[in-house]
Amino acid sequence: MRLNSILTIEDVLAHEVFNDAEVIAGKLGLYRSVSWLHIFEMTDIESFVNGNEMILSTGVHFVQNINSFLVYLQKLIDLQVSCLCLELGQSVKSVPLEVIELANKHDFPIVIFKKTVRFIDITQAIHALIINDHCEMLEKLNKTSRAFFRSTLESKGIRNILELLQTSTEAQVIYLPMQKTPIFFPVIPFEKQAELLQLIQQPIENFYKVDGMYYLKLDEQYILIQDIGAMGQTWARLCIVKNHDFHHYNRLLLDSAAISIAQDLLKKKYIRESELHTENLWVNELIHNRLKDEILIQAQIGHEEYKVLNNLHFQVCVLEVIRTKYEPEYTLENPNKSMGIHLSLIVRSAFEQHAFRTFNTFKNNRLVILIFHPSSEKNPKDSLYIKEKLQLILKNIDKMLNGDKYTKFQLFLGIGTVYRGFRNTSFSYEEATKALFLKTFYQSPTIFYEDLGAFQILLNLYEKGMLESYVNSQLGMLIEEDCKKNSDLLKTLKVYLESNGSKKSVADELHIVRQSLYYRLEKIKELLGEDYMSNQKRLALQLAIQAYDLLNHQAG
């Protein structure tokens, strides 16, 4: 078996059916891979080749016409055919010098048979060779992939994967972790490293995207790059560089190595997330205002990080996950459960992708997320931008958690007001939980406390048990009348206030005639008093109607 598991022209020429063949041009291109062998006696071959094929021909279509020979050869080169094999005889006595020069210019091999050969024997032999080679390649790929996977179980897993990838592809391997020092296998001088990094780190728009990989040929260097990551994030890039084009086997090896490295990184992130569940128990104390000593907070996150974060704007988000399909292993109540760790890792990754610094803790089957904004400057114009970003983050979390086909969980995110300083964490947490309380009332996955308006006041009354009393004091007579006579006075008042007293708009919306509306308004005036449309009374009634809706919604 060949060391590189790639069938090349040189390998094919070593077969006994090519004993009488001679390479007369493009000898520097004998490394080209061979995927199949065709017999063609025509010039229009575009629809019949995919690249990397050997072409057998007698050249009958050339008829000693040099120009047509050159055009045909250029077409083969453009179609990335591996080589041309010609049987010299009646059609082609010899290959013109101009054709040889063009082939040499592009390192395109031309192989000749000086005597008659049986093409059928050649195709049978080489096709058998190709098929056997393909089976050997798949076997070795499977073996190497298993070796990649076993490496993830070792302490130096990534380095072992890189070393194995280098020996398997015989290429220069470069591992580029984000914001860390690149790793080269084999190690090369710093000057050469700088040259390669300059090629690799140019704008990604300069690369061609092929099968999810980035490909570039530049300065006689062939570069293939595969992103490494998961959960919507790119953690690193894996690159191989060769001085000739890549065989499909190289692409498969690169993809397998990248997947194994991603698994290794994900495993480490899960371990780290599990550790953070224990470490972040202090966040639970913080949101309940039981951790007031700055020294204790610094002991948890470090003095330097405390100084930075305490000066940044932050807000608390509370994520509630509602199960819509039966998941027996799902629970957030015990953060050591795999689902809890999985959710926490997804959430942390989603926020970090947008440069938020996060601390997570579980509380009453909810994930509490303390998020610090990237900048310490609070610009009022950024408020809408932050809201849109948080909505996008929740969509990304939903996509990662549920996938594209089957929804298992419904997500709601309550978001507190923006503050600065750890001492205000409990305020933002209380606001976030209040916002989340209204999730079904607002029928929105993201609820911002600052957008609740009058509900901020109503929620405080609700918590103190005073909301029902307030509703009765303002609307009790209307509610009682509606219950007795089914008169819809409360609904009429609500629409009347929302329409700023426009009788036509109210009649149209309620689908009643004017006389019926006038009767209802007179009855409302009788029950509430002549001044019910005065500014102060009107405001109190509007607030009471919202309170009534809230009470009814919670009761429902």
XYZ file of C-alpha atoms in Angstrom:
556
model
C 0.000 0.000 0.000
C 1.258 3.490 -0.824
C 2.136 5.677 2.136
C -0.084 8.555 1.083
C -3.075 6.388 -0.018
C -3.474 8.423 -3.225
C -3.328 6.731 -6.614
C -1.126 8.876 -8.861
C -0.163 8.786 -12.518
C 3.216 7.457 -11.457
C 1.492 4.541 -9.684
C -0.620 3.762 -12.744
C 2.413 3.837 -15.066
C 4.092 1.248 -12.858
C 1.445 -1.297 -13.886
C 2.523 -3.907 -16.417
C 0.007 -2.706 -19.020
C 2.127 0.434 -19.316
C 5.453 -1.396 -19.764
C 5.771 -0.141 -23.335
C 4.575 3.404 -22.557
C 6.780 6.498 -22.505
C 6.219 9.868 -20.818
C 7.209 12.542 -23.341
C 5.859 15.679 -21.559
C 4.766 16.972 -18.155
C 7.012 14.703 -16.096
C 6.724 17.123 -13.157
C 2.992 16.370 -13.038
C 3.247 12.634 -12.394
C 2.112 13.258 -8.799
C -1.410 14.051 -10.091
C -4.119 11.807 -8.697
C -6.164 9.457 -10.880
C -9.857 8.890 -10.168
C -10.863 7.029 -13.360
C -9.823 6.167 -16.919
C -11.788 7.018 -20.095
C -11.446 6.192 -23.794
C -12.344 9.234 -25.887
C -12.147 9.707 -29.663
C -13.945 13.038 -29.724
C -13.189 16.621 -28.761
C -16.447 17.579 -27.016
C -15.771 15.925 -23.664
C -16.918 18.610 -21.221
C -20.035 16.684 -20.190
C -18.155 13.438 -19.631
C -15.314 14.327 -17.242
C -15.204 15.503 -13.643
C -11.459 16.008 -13.292
C -8.535 13.741 -12.324
C -9.226 11.266 -15.137
C -6.722 9.651 -17.487
C -7.740 9.881 -21.149
C -6.880 7.134 -23.672
C -7.020 8.110 -27.343
C -5.656 7.319 -30.808
C -5.898 10.996 -31.750
C -8.109 10.274 -34.734
C -9.851 13.613 -34.262
C -6.577 15.516 -34.609
C -5.755 14.326 -38.160
C -2.341 15.943 -37.874
C -3.914 19.370 -37.290
C -1.640 21.107 -34.791
C -4.138 23.836 -33.914
C -6.909 21.372 -33.088
C -4.405 19.342 -31.060
C -3.434 22.444 -29.048
C -7.060 23.443 -28.492
C -7.897 19.925 -27.316
C -4.920 19.791 -24.959
C -5.794 23.166 -23.436
C -9.327 21.923 -22.887
C -8.004 18.895 -20.981
C -5.842 21.145 -18.829
C -8.757 23.471 -18.063
C -10.981 20.507 -17.157
C -8.286 19.309 -14.712
C -7.824 15.985 -16.480
C -4.846 14.113 -15.022
C -3.068 13.129 -18.226
C -3.420 12.126 -21.901
C -2.339 8.707 -23.188
C -1.882 8.505 -26.985
C -1.430 5.492 -29.199
C 0.837 6.504 -32.095
C -0.085 5.038 -35.457
C -2.179 5.909 -38.452
C -3.887 8.962 -36.855
C -0.961 10.484 -34.957
C 2.552 9.665 -36.184
C 4.230 11.867 -33.570
C 3.396 14.553 -31.025
C 4.216 18.080 -32.298
C 6.809 20.103 -30.413
C 4.253 22.890 -29.765
C 1.998 20.401 -27.980
C 4.871 19.118 -25.835
C 5.812 22.677 -24.884
C 2.230 23.497 -23.837
C 2.055 20.313 -21.746
C 5.388 21.047 -20.058
C 4.249 24.588 -19.309
C 1.346 23.216 -17.249
C 3.100 20.063 -15.958
C 0.469 18.057 -17.838
C 1.733 14.517 -18.556
C 1.465 13.094 -22.061
C 2.077 9.338 -22.318
C 2.566 7.620 -25.684
C 2.388 4.027 -26.914
C 4.648 3.547 -29.940
C 2.894 0.356 -30.945
C -0.695 -0.811 -30.985
C -2.161 -1.671 -27.575
C -5.508 -3.075 -26.430
C -7.326 -0.233 -24.669
C -9.803 -2.729 -23.227
C -6.980 -4.500 -21.366
C -5.686 -1.203 -20.023
C -9.088 -0.002 -18.817
C -9.863 -3.305 -17.086
C -6.522 -3.383 -15.310
C -6.511 0.259 -14.236
C -10.174 0.296 -13.180
C -9.465 -2.708 -10.954
C -6.456 -0.847 -9.566
C -8.560 2.270 -8.893
C -11.327 0.309 -7.171
C -8.850 -1.587 -4.997
C -7.115 1.679 -4.219
C -10.401 3.270 -3.218
C -11.171 0.391 -0.854
C -7.691 0.684 0.669
C -8.161 4.444 1.038
C -11.489 4.012 2.877
C -9.936 1.375 5.117
C -7.018 3.622 5.998
C -9.310 6.637 6.430
C -11.432 4.656 8.863
C -8.344 3.523 10.754
C -6.947 7.060 10.914
C -10.308 8.496 12.014
C -10.423 5.995 14.864
C -6.899 7.033 15.826
C -8.042 10.682 15.813
C -10.903 9.766 18.139
C -8.659 7.785 20.499
C -6.390 10.811 20.730
C -9.242 12.841 22.248
C -9.127 10.468 25.232
C -5.517 11.454 26.000
C -4.173 14.499 27.804
C -2.313 15.752 24.715
C -5.128 14.886 22.370
C -4.957 17.872 20.022
C -1.183 17.643 19.544
C -1.467 13.937 18.794
C -4.211 14.624 16.231
C -2.091 17.303 14.539
C 0.927 15.013 14.380
C -1.129 12.150 12.931
C -2.726 14.476 10.378
C 0.713 15.636 9.266
C 2.066 12.120 8.778
C -1.133 11.022 6.990
C -1.259 13.924 4.533
C 2.489 14.654 4.250
C 1.496 18.318 4.397
C 2.413 21.265 6.575
C -0.238 21.334 9.319
C -1.162 24.574 11.086
C -3.563 24.779 14.023
C -4.944 28.273 14.669
C -6.855 28.548 17.977
C -8.664 31.852 18.374
C -6.594 34.427 20.289
C -3.846 31.891 20.996
C -0.471 31.015 19.499
C -0.609 28.948 16.279
C 0.879 25.446 16.321
C 2.916 24.127 13.358
C 3.517 20.462 12.511
C 6.284 19.927 11.665
C 7.930 22.888 13.372
C 9.426 25.311 10.813
C 11.574 28.472 11.169
C 9.809 31.611 12.419
C 10.363 33.397 9.101
C 8.534 30.624 7.238
C 5.786 30.590 9.879
C 5.231 34.311 9.350
C 5.009 33.835 5.571
C 2.413 31.059 5.862
C 0.361 32.957 8.450
C 0.264 35.953 6.132
C -1.191 33.727 3.404
C -3.671 31.977 5.687
C -4.911 34.994 7.646
C -5.904 37.089 4.650
C -9.625 37.947 4.256
C -11.731 34.810 3.961
C -13.413 36.322 0.891
C -10.220 35.558 -1.034
C -10.754 31.812 -0.554
C -12.967 29.459 -2.512
C -15.428 27.496 -0.413
C -15.451 23.809 -1.365
C -17.479 21.237 0.630
C -17.500 23.509 3.682
C -13.716 24.094 3.501
C -11.767 27.138 2.361
C -9.372 26.583 -0.528
C -6.716 28.820 -2.061
C -3.809 28.467 -4.467
C -1.244 31.229 -4.096
C 2.459 31.498 -4.893
C 2.749 27.784 -5.736
C 1.176 26.965 -2.379
C -2.111 25.065 -2.037
C -4.005 25.908 1.159
C -6.995 24.085 2.664
C -8.696 25.369 5.828
C -11.448 23.809 7.973
C -13.226 25.719 10.747
C -13.453 24.003 14.136
C -16.315 24.750 16.488
C -19.859 24.081 17.604
C -22.948 25.855 18.932
C -22.600 28.700 16.444
C -19.025 29.504 17.426
C -15.695 29.030 15.691
C -13.054 28.044 18.242
C -10.123 27.395 15.927
C -9.051 26.703 12.354
C -7.157 23.739 11.012
C -5.047 24.226 7.903
C -2.918 22.041 5.636
C -0.497 23.420 3.049
C 1.089 21.536 0.135
C 3.067 22.428 -2.958
C 0.601 20.561 -5.182
C -3.183 20.216 -5.247
C -5.127 18.184 -2.692
C -6.611 14.773 -3.275
C -10.090 14.075 -1.934
C -8.442 11.818 0.657
C -6.676 14.878 2.114
C -10.023 16.678 2.440
C -11.573 13.706 4.245
C -8.630 13.482 6.645
C -8.771 17.211 7.368
C -12.504 17.011 8.058
C -12.090 13.984 10.340
C -9.264 15.661 12.272
C -11.293 18.866 12.655
C -14.293 16.943 14.020
C -12.090 15.115 16.536
C -10.510 18.369 17.712
C -13.980 19.936 18.039
C -15.057 16.968 20.175
C -11.982 17.383 22.356
C -12.619 21.118 22.823
C -16.320 20.537 23.502
C -15.482 17.895 26.111
C -13.181 20.366 27.885
C -15.856 23.057 27.743
C -18.366 20.669 29.327
C -15.903 19.879 32.113
C -15.273 23.574 32.659
C -19.014 24.303 32.650
C -19.561 21.593 35.251
C -16.909 23.219 37.439
C -18.510 26.635 36.963
C -21.820 25.276 38.298
C -20.119 24.818 41.638
C -18.062 28.011 41.442
C -21.046 30.175 40.526
C -23.080 29.371 43.593
C -21.973 32.822 44.768
C -24.133 34.318 41.991
C -27.198 32.892 43.740
C -26.170 34.731 46.906
C -25.544 37.903 44.895
C -28.944 38.045 43.174
C -30.685 37.683 46.551
C -28.584 40.501 48.027
C -26.914 38.174 50.498
C -23.401 38.828 49.196
C -22.693 42.465 49.981
C -19.031 42.357 50.942
C -16.852 43.389 47.992
C -13.958 41.363 49.340
C -16.017 38.170 49.156
C -16.958 38.877 45.525
C -13.309 39.558 44.667
C -12.404 36.236 46.254
C -14.715 34.520 43.777
C -13.652 36.211 40.512
C -10.312 37.822 41.326
C -9.343 41.396 42.190
C -8.495 42.532 38.639
C -11.621 41.110 37.024
C -13.739 42.584 39.793
C -12.368 46.062 39.083
C -13.155 45.717 35.377
C -16.632 44.199 35.749
C -17.734 46.506 38.552
C -17.290 49.416 36.146
C -19.230 47.805 33.293
C -22.952 48.020 32.644
C -24.808 44.788 33.273
C -28.285 43.341 33.499
C -29.792 40.129 34.735
C -31.675 37.796 32.410
C -33.820 34.931 33.636
C -34.342 32.092 31.156
C -37.288 29.764 31.633
C -37.414 26.543 29.641
C -40.825 24.936 29.228
C -40.915 21.354 28.041
C -43.267 20.782 25.088
C -42.294 17.134 24.527
C -41.578 14.453 27.101
C -37.895 14.367 28.019
C -37.414 11.986 30.976
C -33.829 13.048 31.660
C -34.556 16.788 31.462
C -34.380 18.859 34.602
C -32.783 22.143 35.576
C -33.403 21.741 39.273
C -30.182 19.791 39.706
C -27.433 21.660 37.830
C -25.185 18.598 37.867
C -27.547 16.869 35.450
C -26.237 16.662 31.913
C -29.142 18.648 30.456
C -28.535 21.528 32.837
C -24.854 21.650 31.982
C -25.698 21.394 28.290
C -28.130 24.317 28.506
C -25.712 26.434 30.518
C -22.937 25.807 27.986
C -25.221 26.720 25.080
C -26.316 29.927 26.798
C -22.774 30.932 27.716
C -21.560 30.287 24.161
C -24.446 32.272 22.650
C -23.739 35.313 24.820
C -19.946 35.124 24.440
C -20.382 35.063 20.673
C -21.642 38.653 21.051
C -18.845 39.630 23.486
C -20.970 39.464 26.680
C -19.266 38.247 29.859
C -21.646 35.921 31.705
C -22.139 34.232 35.074
C -24.856 31.571 35.322
C -26.728 29.971 38.166
C -29.876 27.859 38.420
C -32.822 29.017 40.490
C -36.218 27.292 40.689
C -35.844 25.466 37.386
C -34.711 28.668 35.692
C -31.307 29.742 34.471
C -30.256 33.123 35.844
C -27.696 34.875 33.643
C -25.702 37.869 34.836
C -24.463 39.531 31.628
C -21.867 42.290 31.438
C -21.891 44.523 28.377
C -18.724 44.828 26.269
C -18.377 48.618 26.813
C -18.504 50.698 29.993
C -20.085 53.655 28.189
C -23.887 53.678 28.221
C -25.215 55.325 25.093
C -29.021 55.753 24.970
C -28.853 55.036 21.232
C -27.466 51.587 22.039
C -30.578 50.559 23.985
C -32.459 49.369 20.917
C -29.301 47.707 19.583
C -28.847 45.750 22.841
C -32.491 44.666 22.777
C -32.186 43.409 19.214
C -28.984 41.581 20.128
C -30.612 39.870 23.129
C -33.563 38.810 20.963
C -31.111 37.380 18.425
C -29.230 35.532 21.164
C -32.452 33.891 22.380
C -33.218 32.780 18.814
C -29.732 31.249 18.571
C -30.194 29.454 21.902
C -33.543 28.109 20.718
C -31.976 26.901 17.472
C -29.082 25.174 19.233
C -31.284 23.613 21.899
C -34.138 22.444 19.707
C -32.547 21.929 16.306
C -34.353 22.565 13.036
C -36.869 19.697 12.917
C -38.439 19.036 16.280
C -39.205 21.546 19.008
C -38.751 20.067 22.480
C -38.578 23.235 24.576
C -40.224 26.639 24.589
C -37.986 29.456 25.816
C -38.852 32.722 27.574
C -36.356 35.366 28.640
C -37.133 38.018 31.254
C -34.664 40.898 31.136
C -33.996 43.402 33.932
C -32.911 47.017 33.675
C -29.293 47.946 32.949
C -27.228 48.872 36.031
C -23.588 49.369 36.958
C -21.913 47.875 40.043
C -22.366 44.453 41.653
C -24.375 45.972 44.515
C -27.331 46.486 42.122
C -27.530 42.882 40.934
C -30.538 42.013 43.109
C -32.550 44.912 41.636
C -32.024 43.749 38.050
C -32.794 40.148 39.044
C -36.064 41.147 40.705
C -37.043 43.094 37.593
C -36.163 40.190 35.295
C -38.346 37.776 37.310
C -41.234 40.251 37.214
C -40.874 40.606 33.466
C -40.841 36.824 33.082
C -44.030 36.663 35.172
C -45.824 38.330 32.233
C -44.485 35.982 29.545
C -47.837 34.545 28.509
C -49.627 37.873 28.953
C -47.294 39.545 26.444
C -47.074 36.404 24.276
C -43.454 37.187 23.464
C -40.299 35.098 24.100
C -38.373 38.170 25.303
C -39.877 40.515 27.903
C -37.969 43.639 28.929
C -38.842 45.112 32.319
C -38.273 48.652 31.093
C -41.009 48.137 28.467
C -43.682 47.050 30.960
C -44.971 50.589 31.528
C -47.806 50.657 34.046
C -47.330 46.957 34.713
C -44.233 47.846 36.756
C -46.569 49.473 39.298
C -49.228 46.794 38.996
C -46.777 43.985 39.668
C -45.726 45.630 42.917
C -49.393 45.872 43.972
C -49.942 42.261 42.877
C -47.073 41.027 45.053
C -48.491 42.897 48.033
C -51.986 41.486 47.477
C -53.423 44.955 46.855
C -54.233 44.640 43.156
C -57.700 43.116 43.515
C -58.664 45.731 46.053
C -57.593 48.511 43.687
C -59.583 47.013 40.793
C -62.712 46.750 42.920
C -62.397 50.347 44.081
C -62.213 51.638 40.520
C -64.268 49.165 38.457
C -66.302 47.172 40.956
C -69.682 48.700 40.032
C -69.117 48.110 36.294
C -68.005 44.515 36.841
C -71.036 43.847 39.050
C -73.394 45.345 36.431
C -71.834 43.219 33.685
C -72.250 40.079 35.771
C -75.920 40.821 36.429
C -77.004 41.935 32.949
C -74.206 40.761 30.619
C -73.955 44.371 29.434
C -70.285 44.621 28.323
C -69.837 47.976 30.049
C -66.243 47.237 31.057
C -65.244 46.325 27.506
C -67.020 49.436 26.204
C -65.139 51.626 28.677
C -61.818 50.061 27.735
C -62.322 50.671 24.003
C -63.710 54.174 24.685
C -60.591 55.146 26.660
C -58.262 53.616 24.077
C -60.057 55.551 21.310
C -59.641 58.852 23.182
C -63.415 59.282 23.399
C -64.153 58.797 19.687
C -67.716 57.440 19.615
C -67.550 56.489 15.934
C -64.383 54.417 16.464
C -65.913 52.663 19.482
C -69.129 51.813 17.650
C -67.194 50.457 14.680
C -64.891 48.319 16.808
C -67.701 46.918 18.982
C -69.992 46.444 15.956
C -72.929 48.222 17.608
C -75.173 51.081 16.509
C -74.700 54.595 17.898
C -77.875 54.453 20.038
C -76.608 51.321 21.831
C -73.265 52.992 22.465
C -74.904 56.153 23.850
C -76.950 54.039 26.223
C -73.840 52.224 27.493
C -71.913 55.462 27.981
C -74.758 56.964 29.961
C -74.852 53.881 32.163
C -71.058 54.101 32.679
C -71.395 57.767 33.669
C -74.154 56.854 36.093
C -72.013 54.171 37.763
C -68.615 55.922 37.745
C -69.651 59.556 38.081
C -69.773 62.579 35.816
C -65.995 63.135 35.983
C -64.883 59.675 34.839
C -63.201 61.215 31.740
C -61.225 63.793 33.722
C -57.452 63.387 33.462
C -56.815 61.907 36.896
C -59.907 59.673 36.892
C -59.197 58.496 33.365
C -55.630 57.517 34.265
C -56.835 55.604 37.316
C -59.424 53.732 35.237
C -56.913 52.788 32.543
C -54.561 51.456 35.190
C -57.374 49.510 36.825
C -58.385 47.942 33.486
C -54.818 46.743 32.946
C -54.817 45.368 36.475
C -58.104 43.578 35.799
C -56.667 42.010 32.637
C -53.595 40.886 34.572
C -55.664 39.281 37.335
C -57.909 37.504 34.859
C -54.926 36.288 32.843
C -53.197 34.856 35.897
C -56.431 33.224 37.035
C -56.874 31.686 33.570
